[in-house]
Amino acid sequence: MNWLRLRRLWHPAPLKRRYDTVIIGGGVHGLATAYYLARTHGIRDVAVLESQYIGFGGSGRNTAIVRANQRTPENVRFYAEGLKLWRTLTDELDYNLMFFNCGNLNLGHSEAALNGFRMAASTHNFLGVRSELLDPQQCAELIPGLDISDRPAFPIHGGLYHPPGGIVRHDAVVWGLAKGAAAHGVHIHQGCEVRGIDTEGGRVTGVRTSLGRIGCNRLGIMAGGYSTAVAAMLGIELPVHPLTIQATVTQPLKPFLHHVFSSGAYHVYANQTLKGEIAAGAHMDPQVNYTTDATAYYLKHQAEALVDLMPALSRVRFMRIWAGLADMTPDMAPILEGDLGFGGLYLDAGWGYFGFKSGPVAGKYMAEYMATGERPDILRTFQLKRFLENRYSGETAAVMKYGHWD
Amino acid sequence: MTFRLTCPVCGKRDLYEFTFGGQDRGPRPEQEGLSADEHFRWVQFRMIPGGMGAGEDAGPRAGGQGQLQHEWWYHGQGCGVWFRTTRDPATNREVKDGGGEG
Ligand SMILES: Cc1cc2nc3c(=O)[nH]c(=O)nc-3n(C[C@H](O)[C@H](O)[C@H](O)COP(=O)(O)OP(=O)(O)OC[C@H]3O[C@@H](n4cnc5c(N)ncnc54)[C@H](O)[C@@H]3O)c2cc1C
Ligand SMILES: [Zn+2]
C-alpha cells in the first residue's frame, strides 16, 4: 500500500540569516521567479518569504481563467507565451496542473463591442493566436444555455471565441511551483512577514521580518495586492491600487457548460469546474482597501447577471463566496521593473485580474532580469516610467472589463 | 461585509450608493514650472496605508496599520454631492476624525 502513503511535496528549510536573493510574496509570481532563478540560472541561494501561507493572496483565490486575447501586441505576445508554459510546466514539475483547454467565449452586446472584437481578433490572428468572431447562433451552439433572444437586458450581438484558453487549477500551480522551487534548493518560509527593508549606499541589504533580520543582495517585491504597502517601506510610491474582487461557486451540476464565457457588459464570467460547480466572478469593489470582504450586493448582482444570460441557472444554489485583492494599474498592464532607485531591487506587480495566467511567464523573465541585471526585451513595455512619460499601455481597450476600474 | 458612509446631506447610506473619488491629495499642484514627472506623480502615484507588514517599521510616509486615508466620495445614487471622509483601508471602515467608527 505504498502508493497510499502521504508524501510531502516539499519540506520546510531552516531559516538562514542571509540569502543571495530574497523574494517577498509566496504567490505564483514569487514562486515562479524563485523556481526559474534556481532551475534556469543556477541561483539556488534563494528564499521566498510569505507572511501567511503560500497561495494566501490572489494566487489561491482567483477563478483560474487563462487566455491570451489581450488588446495590444506586446501583451498578446507575453500572454501567448504564458499559455504555452502550462504544458511544459506540467512535465517539468512532474505535477498535474489540470490545464483544461476549453476555450473562452467573450460576449458582445452592442455593435461597438463587436467592432472591438474585430480589432482584437485581427491583432490575435496577426500574432498567430487563435481567435474568431461568432454570431449569436454560433454562440448558442457553443454554449447551449445562453439566451440569444432579445429578452435579456443586454441582448447578445455576437462573441469572440478564443480556443487556446481555458482553466488551470490554481492550487496545483502554487503547490507545483513550490515543489519545483524547493527541489532546486529554494527555501520557502511561511509565516514570515516582511516589515521593513534595509538599504545602504543606495542598495538593498536585507529585510526586517517577524522572524528577525535576513540579509540579501537582491530583493524581489512580488506581493500582489500588498505591493503598494511593501514598496512604501522604502518610501516608493506606485501607481498600484489594491481593490477587492469577489467570486462564487454554485453547487455541483452535471457537466453542461464546456467553455468559459464572459461578458463585460454584465461584469460576469463563468465556467464549470472539473468538480461540476459553476465558478463565477467578478465584481470589483470601488474603494482601495486591503480586506478580503465579500458582500451580499455582489451575490445579488452575480445571480442577476448569470440568470439573465443563462435562464436555466435560476434555481441553482450558491455554495461559497469569497474575495481577494487585485493590484490595479491605471492602464491595466503590469509593472516589471528593476530600475527603482535602489540597486538589487526588483518589482513584479500591478497584475489586476490577469496575474494568475501570467505567473509562470512573468517568473521566467523576472528570473532572467534578476540573474543578469539586464532587462529582457519582452519586459520593455512594462516599465514603471511609462506612467511618468504619459505612455500608457492600450490594454484599457481590451474586451475583458469587469468593474468600476475604467 | 459591506459598510456605510456618511453623506453630509443624506446621512449614513450603503457603500454601493457611492462612487469612490480616490485619495485626497490636496489641491492640484501649481502648473507654473511643474515638470511632467511631478505632474504624473501627483495624478497616479500613491502610498495606500494599511497593508500587510505596514506596521511599526514602515516609516512615517508609508503609514502603519490603522493609519487612515482621507478621500473623496460622490453620492451618485443619492443627492449627488461630492464630499470628503476618512477611512481605514485595512478594515474598510469609515472613521471619525479623531478616531472611533464613524
Ligand atoms: C476573485 C479573483 C479572481 C481572479 N481571477 C483571475 C483569473 O481568472 N485569471 C487570472 O489570470 N487572474 C485572476 N485574478 C488575479 C490573480 O489572482 C492575481 O493577479 C495573482 O494571483 C497575483 O499573484 P501574485 O503572486 O503577484 O500575488 P499574490 O498571489 O497575491 O501573492 C502575494 C503574497 O504576498 C504575501 N505578502 C504580502 N505582504 C507581505 C509581507 N509584508 N511580507 C511577506 N509576505 C507578504 C501575501 O500573503 C500573498 O500570499 C483573480 C483575482 C481574484 C481576487
Ligand atoms: Zn447624499
Coordinates of C-alpha atoms and ligand atoms in Angstrom, one line a residue:
Chain A
M1 CA 0.0 0.0 0.0
N2 CA 3.0 2.3 -0.6
W3 CA 1.0 4.4 -3.0
L4 CA -1.4 5.4 -0.3
R5 CA 1.3 6.9 1.9
L6 CA 1.2 10.7 2.1
R7 CA 4.3 12.3 0.9
R8 CA 5.1 16.0 1.3
L9 CA 5.6 17.9 -1.9
W10 CA 8.4 20.0 -0.3
H11 CA 10.0 20.3 3.1
P12 CA 10.4 23.4 5.3
A13 CA 14.0 24.5 5.4
P14 CA 15.9 26.1 8.2
L15 CA 15.9 29.9 8.2
K16 CA 19.3 31.3 7.2
R17 CA 20.3 34.8 8.2
R18 CA 21.4 35.6 4.7
Y19 CA 20.4 34.7 1.2
D20 CA 21.7 35.8 -2.1
T21 CA 18.2 36.6 -3.3
V22 CA 15.0 37.2 -1.2
I23 CA 11.6 37.3 -2.7
I24 CA 8.6 38.9 -0.8
G25 CA 5.4 37.0 -1.5
G26 CA 4.6 33.3 -1.9
G27 CA 2.1 33.7 -4.7
V28 CA 2.5 32.4 -8.3
H29 CA 4.8 35.3 -9.2
G30 CA 7.2 34.9 -6.3
L31 CA 7.3 31.1 -6.5
A32 CA 7.7 31.0 -10.3
T33 CA 10.5 33.6 -10.1
A34 CA 12.3 31.5 -7.4
Y35 CA 11.8 28.4 -9.5
Y36 CA 13.3 29.8 -12.6
L37 CA 16.1 31.5 -10.8
A38 CA 17.2 28.1 -9.4
R39 CA 16.3 25.9 -12.3
T40 CA 17.4 28.0 -15.3
H41 CA 20.0 30.4 -13.8
G42 CA 21.6 28.2 -11.2
I43 CA 20.9 30.8 -8.4
R44 CA 19.8 28.5 -5.6
D45 CA 20.5 30.6 -2.6
V46 CA 17.0 32.0 -2.7
A47 CA 14.3 32.5 0.0
V48 CA 10.6 33.1 -0.6
L49 CA 9.2 34.9 2.4
E50 CA 5.4 34.6 2.8
S51 CA 3.6 36.3 5.6
Q52 CA 0.7 33.8 5.7
Y53 CA 0.8 30.6 3.7
I54 CA 1.7 30.1 0.1
G55 CA -1.3 30.9 -2.1
F56 CA -2.9 33.1 0.6
G57 CA -3.1 36.0 -1.9
G58 CA -4.8 36.2 -5.3
S59 CA -3.0 33.0 -6.3
G60 CA -5.2 30.9 -4.2
R61 CA -8.4 33.0 -4.7
N62 CA -8.6 33.5 -8.4
T63 CA -11.1 31.9 -10.8
A64 CA -8.2 30.2 -12.7
I65 CA -9.0 31.5 -16.2
V66 CA -6.1 31.6 -18.6
R67 CA -6.1 33.1 -22.1
A68 CA -4.1 35.3 -24.4
N69 CA -6.7 37.5 -26.0
Q70 CA -5.3 40.8 -24.8
R71 CA -5.6 44.0 -26.8
T72 CA -2.1 45.2 -27.5
P73 CA 0.6 43.2 -29.5
E74 CA 3.1 43.5 -26.6
N75 CA 0.6 42.0 -24.1
V76 CA -0.7 39.3 -26.6
R77 CA 2.8 38.1 -27.2
F78 CA 3.6 37.9 -23.5
Y79 CA 0.4 36.1 -22.5
A80 CA 0.6 33.7 -25.5
E81 CA 3.9 32.5 -24.3
G82 CA 2.4 32.2 -20.8
L83 CA -0.3 30.0 -22.2
K84 CA 2.2 27.6 -23.8
L85 CA 4.0 27.2 -20.4
W86 CA 1.3 25.2 -18.7
R87 CA 2.0 22.1 -20.7
T88 CA 5.8 22.3 -20.3
L89 CA 5.5 23.1 -16.6
T90 CA 3.2 20.1 -16.0
D91 CA 6.0 17.9 -17.4
E92 CA 8.9 19.8 -15.7
L93 CA 7.3 19.9 -12.3
D94 CA 6.0 16.4 -12.6
Y95 CA 2.8 17.6 -11.2
N96 CA -0.7 17.7 -12.7
L97 CA -1.7 21.4 -13.1
M98 CA -5.0 20.3 -14.6
F99 CA -5.0 22.5 -17.7
F100 CA -8.5 22.3 -19.1
N101 CA -8.1 23.7 -22.6
C102 CA -11.8 24.5 -23.1
G103 CA -11.6 27.9 -24.8
N104 CA -13.1 31.2 -23.8
L105 CA -16.2 32.9 -25.3
N106 CA -16.5 36.7 -24.7
L107 CA -20.0 38.0 -25.3
G108 CA -20.6 41.3 -27.1
H109 CA -23.8 43.2 -26.5
S110 CA -23.5 46.1 -29.0
E111 CA -22.2 46.9 -32.4
A112 CA -19.4 48.9 -30.8
A113 CA -18.4 45.8 -28.8
L114 CA -18.3 43.7 -32.0
N115 CA -16.1 46.3 -33.6
G116 CA -13.8 46.0 -30.6
F117 CA -13.8 42.2 -31.1
R118 CA -12.9 42.5 -34.8
M119 CA -9.9 44.6 -34.0
A120 CA -8.8 42.3 -31.2
A121 CA -9.2 39.2 -33.3
S122 CA -7.1 40.8 -36.1
T123 CA -4.3 41.5 -33.6
H124 CA -4.5 38.0 -32.2
N125 CA -4.5 36.3 -35.7
F126 CA -1.7 38.6 -36.9
L127 CA 0.4 37.2 -34.0
G128 CA -0.6 33.6 -34.6
V129 CA -3.0 33.4 -31.7
R130 CA -6.4 31.8 -32.5
S131 CA -9.5 34.0 -32.0
E132 CA -12.6 34.2 -34.1
L133 CA -15.8 36.2 -34.3
L134 CA -19.1 34.3 -33.8
D135 CA -22.7 35.3 -34.5
P136 CA -25.3 34.8 -31.8
Q137 CA -26.4 31.5 -33.3
Q138 CA -22.9 30.1 -33.2
C139 CA -22.5 31.3 -29.6
A140 CA -25.6 29.3 -28.6
E141 CA -24.2 26.3 -30.5
L142 CA -21.0 26.5 -28.4
I143 CA -22.9 27.2 -25.2
P144 CA -26.5 25.8 -25.4
G145 CA -27.9 27.5 -22.3
L146 CA -27.2 31.1 -23.5
D147 CA -30.3 33.2 -24.1
I148 CA -29.7 34.7 -27.6
S149 CA -33.2 36.2 -27.9
D150 CA -33.8 39.9 -27.3
R151 CA -35.3 39.3 -23.9
P152 CA -32.1 39.9 -21.7
A153 CA -31.4 43.4 -20.6
F154 CA -28.3 43.3 -22.8
P155 CA -29.1 41.0 -25.8
I156 CA -26.2 39.1 -27.2
H157 CA -24.9 40.5 -30.5
G158 CA -22.0 38.1 -31.0
G159 CA -18.9 36.7 -29.5
L160 CA -15.2 36.5 -29.6
Y161 CA -14.1 32.8 -29.3
H162 CA -10.6 32.1 -28.2
P163 CA -9.9 28.3 -28.4
P164 CA -6.4 28.3 -26.8
G165 CA -7.5 29.5 -23.4
G166 CA -9.2 27.6 -20.6
I167 CA -8.8 26.8 -16.9
V168 CA -5.9 25.7 -14.8
R169 CA -6.2 24.5 -11.2
H170 CA -4.8 27.4 -9.2
D171 CA -3.8 25.5 -6.0
A172 CA -1.9 23.0 -8.2
V173 CA 0.1 25.8 -9.7
V174 CA 1.0 27.2 -6.3
W175 CA 1.9 23.7 -4.9
G176 CA 3.6 22.5 -8.1
L177 CA 5.9 25.6 -8.3
A178 CA 6.7 25.3 -4.6
K179 CA 7.6 21.7 -5.1
G180 CA 9.8 22.5 -8.1
A181 CA 11.5 25.5 -6.4
A182 CA 12.2 23.5 -3.2
A183 CA 13.6 20.6 -5.3
H184 CA 16.1 23.1 -6.8
G185 CA 17.2 24.3 -3.3
V186 CA 14.9 27.3 -2.8
H187 CA 13.8 27.9 0.9
I188 CA 10.2 28.7 1.3
H189 CA 9.4 30.4 4.7
Q190 CA 5.7 30.7 5.5
G191 CA 4.5 32.8 8.4
C192 CA 7.4 35.3 7.8
E193 CA 6.1 38.8 7.4
V194 CA 8.4 41.5 6.0
R195 CA 8.1 44.7 8.0
G196 CA 10.9 46.8 6.8
I197 CA 13.6 46.9 4.1
D198 CA 17.2 47.9 4.8
T199 CA 19.4 49.8 2.3
E200 CA 22.9 51.0 2.4
G201 CA 24.7 53.2 -0.1
G202 CA 21.7 53.0 -2.4
R203 CA 21.5 49.2 -2.4
V204 CA 19.1 46.8 -0.7
T205 CA 20.9 44.9 2.0
G206 CA 18.2 42.9 3.7
V207 CA 14.7 42.8 5.2
R208 CA 13.4 43.0 8.7
T209 CA 10.8 40.3 9.3
S210 CA 8.6 38.9 12.0
L211 CA 11.3 36.2 12.3
G212 CA 14.2 38.6 12.5
R213 CA 16.6 40.3 10.0
I214 CA 17.5 38.5 6.8
G215 CA 20.3 39.8 4.6
C216 CA 20.3 39.7 0.8
N217 CA 22.0 41.1 -2.3
R218 CA 18.8 41.1 -4.4
L219 CA 15.3 41.6 -3.4
G220 CA 12.1 41.0 -5.4
I221 CA 8.8 42.6 -4.3
M222 CA 6.1 40.2 -5.6
A223 CA 3.4 40.9 -3.0
G224 CA 0.4 41.1 -5.3
G225 CA -2.3 43.4 -3.9
Y226 CA 0.0 44.3 -1.0
S227 CA 2.8 45.6 -3.2
T228 CA 1.9 49.2 -2.6
A229 CA 2.4 48.7 1.1
V230 CA 5.7 46.8 0.7
A231 CA 7.1 49.4 -1.7
A232 CA 6.0 52.1 0.8
M233 CA 8.5 50.6 3.3
L234 CA 11.2 52.2 1.0
G235 CA 9.2 55.4 0.5
I236 CA 8.4 54.3 -3.0
E237 CA 5.1 55.4 -4.4
L238 CA 3.4 53.2 -7.0
P239 CA 0.5 53.7 -9.4
V240 CA -0.9 50.5 -8.0
H241 CA -4.3 50.5 -6.3
P242 CA -5.4 47.5 -4.2
L243 CA -9.0 46.6 -4.8
T244 CA -11.1 43.6 -3.9
I245 CA -12.6 41.2 -6.5
Q246 CA -15.3 38.8 -5.5
A247 CA -16.1 35.3 -6.8
T248 CA -18.6 32.5 -6.1
V249 CA -19.2 28.8 -6.8
T250 CA -22.5 27.1 -7.1
Q251 CA -23.5 23.6 -6.1
P252 CA -22.0 20.9 -8.4
L253 CA -24.1 20.1 -11.5
K254 CA -23.8 17.5 -14.3
P255 CA -21.3 18.7 -17.0
F256 CA -23.2 21.1 -19.4
L257 CA -21.0 24.1 -19.8
H258 CA -17.9 23.3 -21.8
H259 CA -16.3 26.7 -22.2
V260 CA -15.5 29.8 -20.2
F261 CA -18.0 32.5 -21.1
S262 CA -17.8 36.1 -20.1
S263 CA -19.5 39.5 -20.6
G264 CA -18.1 42.9 -19.9
A265 CA -21.5 44.5 -20.0
Y266 CA -22.8 42.3 -17.3
H267 CA -19.5 42.3 -15.4
V268 CA -19.6 38.5 -15.2
Y269 CA -17.7 35.4 -16.3
A270 CA -18.4 31.8 -15.5
N271 CA -17.2 28.3 -16.2
Q272 CA -17.9 24.8 -14.9
T273 CA -15.1 23.4 -12.9
L274 CA -14.0 19.8 -13.2
K275 CA -15.9 19.1 -10.0
G276 CA -19.1 20.4 -11.7
E277 CA -19.5 23.7 -9.8
I278 CA -20.2 26.9 -11.7
A279 CA -17.4 29.2 -10.7
A280 CA -18.2 32.8 -11.4
G281 CA -16.9 36.3 -10.9
A282 CA -16.2 39.1 -11.0
H283 CA -17.2 42.1 -9.2
M284 CA -14.7 44.8 -8.2
D285 CA -15.5 47.0 -5.2
P286 CA -14.7 50.6 -5.9
Q287 CA -12.6 51.7 -3.0
V288 CA -8.9 50.9 -2.3
N289 CA -8.6 48.5 0.6
Y290 CA -6.6 45.5 1.9
T291 CA -9.5 43.4 3.2
T292 CA -10.9 40.3 1.7
D293 CA -14.5 41.3 2.4
A294 CA -17.3 39.7 0.4
T295 CA -20.7 41.4 0.1
A296 CA -24.4 40.5 -0.3
Y297 CA -24.7 43.1 -3.0
Y298 CA -22.2 41.2 -5.1
L299 CA -24.1 37.9 -4.7
K300 CA -27.3 39.5 -5.9
H301 CA -25.6 41.1 -8.8
Q302 CA -23.9 37.9 -9.7
A303 CA -27.2 35.9 -9.6
E304 CA -29.0 38.5 -11.8
A305 CA -26.3 38.6 -14.4
L306 CA -25.9 34.8 -14.6
V307 CA -29.7 34.2 -14.8
D308 CA -30.2 36.9 -17.4
L309 CA -27.6 35.4 -19.7
M310 CA -28.4 31.7 -18.9
P311 CA -32.0 31.4 -17.5
A312 CA -31.6 27.6 -16.8
L313 CA -29.3 28.6 -13.8
S314 CA -32.2 30.3 -11.9
R315 CA -32.7 27.5 -9.3
V316 CA -29.0 26.7 -8.8
R317 CA -27.7 27.5 -5.3
F318 CA -24.5 29.3 -4.5
M319 CA -22.3 27.3 -2.2
R320 CA -19.4 29.7 -1.4
I321 CA -18.4 33.4 -1.9
W322 CA -15.0 34.9 -1.3
A323 CA -12.8 37.9 -2.2
G324 CA -9.2 38.6 -2.9
L325 CA -7.1 41.6 -3.7
A326 CA -6.2 42.8 -7.2
D327 CA -3.4 45.2 -7.8
M328 CA -4.8 47.6 -10.3
T329 CA -2.7 49.9 -12.5
P330 CA -4.2 52.8 -14.5
D331 CA -3.6 51.1 -17.8
M332 CA -4.4 47.5 -17.0
A333 CA -0.8 46.4 -17.7
P334 CA 1.7 45.2 -15.1
I335 CA 4.9 46.7 -13.8
L336 CA 8.0 44.6 -14.1
E337 CA 10.9 46.8 -13.0
G338 CA 14.4 46.7 -11.8
D339 CA 15.1 50.4 -12.0
L340 CA 13.6 51.7 -8.8
G341 CA 16.3 53.8 -7.4
F342 CA 17.9 51.1 -5.2
G343 CA 20.5 48.6 -6.5
G344 CA 19.3 45.0 -6.3
L345 CA 15.7 45.9 -6.0
Y346 CA 13.1 44.4 -8.4
L347 CA 9.3 44.7 -8.6
D348 CA 6.7 42.4 -10.2
A349 CA 3.2 43.8 -9.5
G350 CA 0.2 45.5 -11.0
W351 CA -1.4 42.4 -12.4
G352 CA -5.0 43.3 -11.7
Y353 CA -7.2 40.3 -12.6
F354 CA -4.6 39.0 -15.1
G355 CA -2.0 37.8 -12.6
F356 CA -2.7 34.1 -12.4
K357 CA -2.4 33.4 -16.2
S358 CA 0.8 35.4 -16.3
G359 CA 2.5 33.9 -13.2
P360 CA 4.9 31.4 -14.8
V361 CA 5.9 33.6 -17.8
A362 CA 6.4 36.6 -15.6
G363 CA 8.5 34.5 -13.3
K364 CA 10.6 33.2 -16.2
Y365 CA 11.5 36.7 -17.3
M366 CA 11.8 38.2 -13.9
A367 CA 14.3 35.5 -13.1
E368 CA 16.3 36.3 -16.2
Y369 CA 16.2 40.0 -15.3
M370 CA 17.3 39.4 -11.7
A371 CA 20.0 36.9 -12.7
T372 CA 21.6 39.0 -15.4
G373 CA 20.7 42.6 -14.4
E374 CA 19.6 43.1 -18.0
R375 CA 16.0 43.9 -18.8
P376 CA 14.7 41.2 -21.2
D377 CA 13.2 42.7 -24.4
I378 CA 9.8 41.3 -23.8
L379 CA 9.6 43.3 -20.5
R380 CA 10.4 46.7 -22.0
T381 CA 6.8 47.6 -22.4
F382 CA 6.1 47.0 -18.7
Q383 CA 8.4 49.7 -17.3
L384 CA 7.3 51.9 -14.4
K385 CA 8.4 55.0 -16.1
R386 CA 5.7 54.8 -18.7
F387 CA 3.4 56.4 -16.2
L388 CA 5.7 59.4 -15.9
E389 CA 6.0 59.8 -19.6
N390 CA 2.3 59.6 -20.5
R391 CA 2.9 56.4 -22.5
Y392 CA 0.2 54.2 -21.0
S393 CA -0.4 50.8 -22.5
G394 CA -3.5 50.4 -24.7
E395 CA -4.8 47.5 -22.6
T396 CA -7.7 49.5 -21.2
A397 CA -9.3 49.0 -24.7
A398 CA -9.3 45.2 -24.1
V399 CA -12.5 43.3 -24.4
M400 CA -12.4 42.0 -20.8
K401 CA -13.6 44.6 -18.4
Y402 CA -15.4 43.8 -15.2
G403 CA -15.7 46.6 -12.9
H404 CA -15.5 50.2 -11.7
W405 CA -12.0 50.3 -12.9
D406 CA -12.3 52.4 -16.1
Chain B
M1 CA -19.3 42.7 4.8
T2 CA -20.4 45.9 3.2
F3 CA -20.3 49.1 5.1
R4 CA -21.9 52.5 5.2
L5 CA -20.6 56.0 4.5
T6 CA -21.8 59.3 5.9
C7 CA -23.1 61.6 3.3
P8 CA -23.1 65.2 4.7
V9 CA -26.6 65.6 3.2
C10 CA -28.3 62.2 3.5
G11 CA -26.5 60.7 6.5
K12 CA -25.4 57.1 6.7
R13 CA -26.0 55.2 3.4
D14 CA -24.9 51.9 1.9
L15 CA -21.5 51.9 0.2
Y16 CA -22.9 50.9 -3.2
E17 CA -24.8 54.2 -3.5
F18 CA -21.4 56.0 -3.7
T19 CA -18.6 56.3 -6.2
F20 CA -15.1 56.3 -4.9
G21 CA -13.2 59.5 -5.9
G22 CA -9.8 58.5 -4.7
Q23 CA -7.3 59.6 -2.1
D24 CA -7.5 63.2 -1.2
R25 CA -4.1 64.5 -2.4
G26 CA -4.8 68.2 -1.6
P27 CA -5.1 70.9 -4.2
R28 CA -3.7 70.3 -7.7
P29 CA -0.1 71.5 -7.8
E30 CA 0.6 74.8 -9.5
Q31 CA 1.2 74.1 -13.2
E32 CA 3.7 77.0 -13.4
G33 CA 7.1 75.4 -13.6
L34 CA 5.7 71.9 -12.8
S35 CA 7.6 69.1 -14.5
A36 CA 5.8 66.3 -16.4
D37 CA 7.3 63.9 -13.9
E38 CA 5.9 65.8 -10.9
H39 CA 2.5 66.1 -12.5
F40 CA 2.1 62.4 -13.3
R41 CA 3.3 61.5 -9.8
W42 CA 0.6 63.6 -8.4
V43 CA -2.0 62.1 -10.7
Q44 CA -1.3 58.4 -10.3
F45 CA 1.4 57.5 -7.7
R46 CA 0.2 56.5 -4.2
M47 CA 1.0 55.0 -0.9
I48 CA -2.0 53.3 0.4
P49 CA -1.7 52.8 4.2
G50 CA -2.6 49.6 6.0
G51 CA -1.3 46.6 4.0
M52 CA 0.5 43.6 5.5
G53 CA 3.8 44.5 7.1
A54 CA 3.0 48.2 7.1
G55 CA 3.5 48.1 10.8
E56 CA 5.7 50.0 13.2
D57 CA 8.8 49.8 11.0
A58 CA 7.1 51.1 7.9
G59 CA 8.3 54.7 8.3
P60 CA 6.3 57.9 8.6
R61 CA 5.3 58.3 5.0
A62 CA 4.0 54.7 4.5
G63 CA 1.6 54.8 7.3
G64 CA 1.2 51.8 9.5
Q65 CA -1.8 49.6 10.2
G66 CA -4.7 51.6 11.5
Q67 CA -3.4 54.6 9.6
L68 CA -6.2 56.5 7.9
Q69 CA -6.8 57.8 4.5
H70 CA -8.6 61.0 3.6
E71 CA -10.6 60.5 0.5
W72 CA -13.3 61.8 -1.9
W73 CA -16.6 60.2 -2.5
Y74 CA -19.6 61.0 -4.7
H75 CA -23.2 60.3 -3.7
G76 CA -24.2 59.4 -7.2
Q77 CA -27.3 57.4 -6.3
G78 CA -28.4 59.9 -3.7
C79 CA -28.2 63.6 -3.5
G80 CA -25.3 64.0 -6.0
V81 CA -22.9 65.7 -3.6
W82 CA -19.1 65.3 -3.5
F83 CA -17.6 65.1 0.0
R84 CA -14.5 64.2 1.9
T85 CA -14.4 61.4 4.5
T86 CA -11.8 59.4 6.4
R87 CA -11.5 55.6 6.1
D88 CA -9.1 52.9 7.2
P89 CA -8.0 50.8 4.1
A90 CA -7.0 48.0 6.5
T91 CA -10.6 47.5 7.7
N92 CA -12.7 49.3 5.0
R93 CA -14.5 51.3 7.8
E94 CA -15.2 55.0 7.8
V95 CA -13.6 56.6 10.8
K96 CA -14.5 59.8 12.6
D97 CA -11.8 62.4 12.6
G98 CA -10.0 61.8 15.9
G99 CA -10.7 58.0 16.0
G100 CA -13.6 55.6 16.6
E101 CA -16.0 54.3 14.0
G102 CA -17.9 57.0 12.1
Ligands
LIG1 C1 -11.5 36.7 -7.1 C2 -10.4 36.8 -8.0 C3 -10.4 36.3 -9.3 C4 -9.3 36.3 -10.2 N1 -9.4 35.6 -11.4 C5 -8.3 35.6 -12.2 C6 -8.4 34.8 -13.3 O1 -9.4 34.1 -13.6 N2 -7.2 34.8 -14.1 C7 -6.1 35.5 -13.8 O2 -5.1 35.4 -14.6 N3 -6.0 36.2 -12.7 C8 -7.1 36.3 -11.8 N4 -7.1 37.0 -10.7 C9 -5.8 37.8 -10.4 C10 -4.7 36.9 -9.8 O3 -5.3 36.1 -8.8 C11 -3.6 37.7 -9.2 O4 -3.2 38.7 -10.1 C12 -2.4 36.9 -8.9 O5 -2.7 35.8 -8.1 C13 -1.2 37.6 -8.4 O6 -0.2 36.8 -8.0 P1 1.0 37.3 -7.1 O7 1.9 36.1 -6.9 O8 1.5 38.5 -7.8 O9 0.3 37.8 -5.8 P2 -0.4 37.0 -4.6 O10 -0.9 35.7 -5.0 O11 -1.4 38.0 -4.1 O12 0.7 36.8 -3.6 C14 1.3 37.8 -2.8 C15 1.7 37.2 -1.5 O13 2.5 38.2 -0.8 C16 2.2 38.0 0.6 N5 2.6 39.2 1.3 C17 2.1 40.4 1.2 N6 2.7 41.3 2.0 C18 3.7 40.6 2.6 C19 4.7 41.0 3.5 N7 4.8 42.2 4.0 N8 5.6 40.0 3.9 C20 5.6 38.7 3.4 N9 4.6 38.4 2.5 C21 3.7 39.3 2.1 C22 0.7 37.7 0.7 O14 0.4 37.0 1.8 C23 0.5 36.9 -0.6 O15 0.5 35.5 -0.4 C24 -8.1 37.0 -9.8 C25 -8.1 37.6 -8.5 C26 -9.1 37.5 -7.6 C27 -9.0 38.1 -6.3
ZN2 ZN -26.3 62.3 -0.2

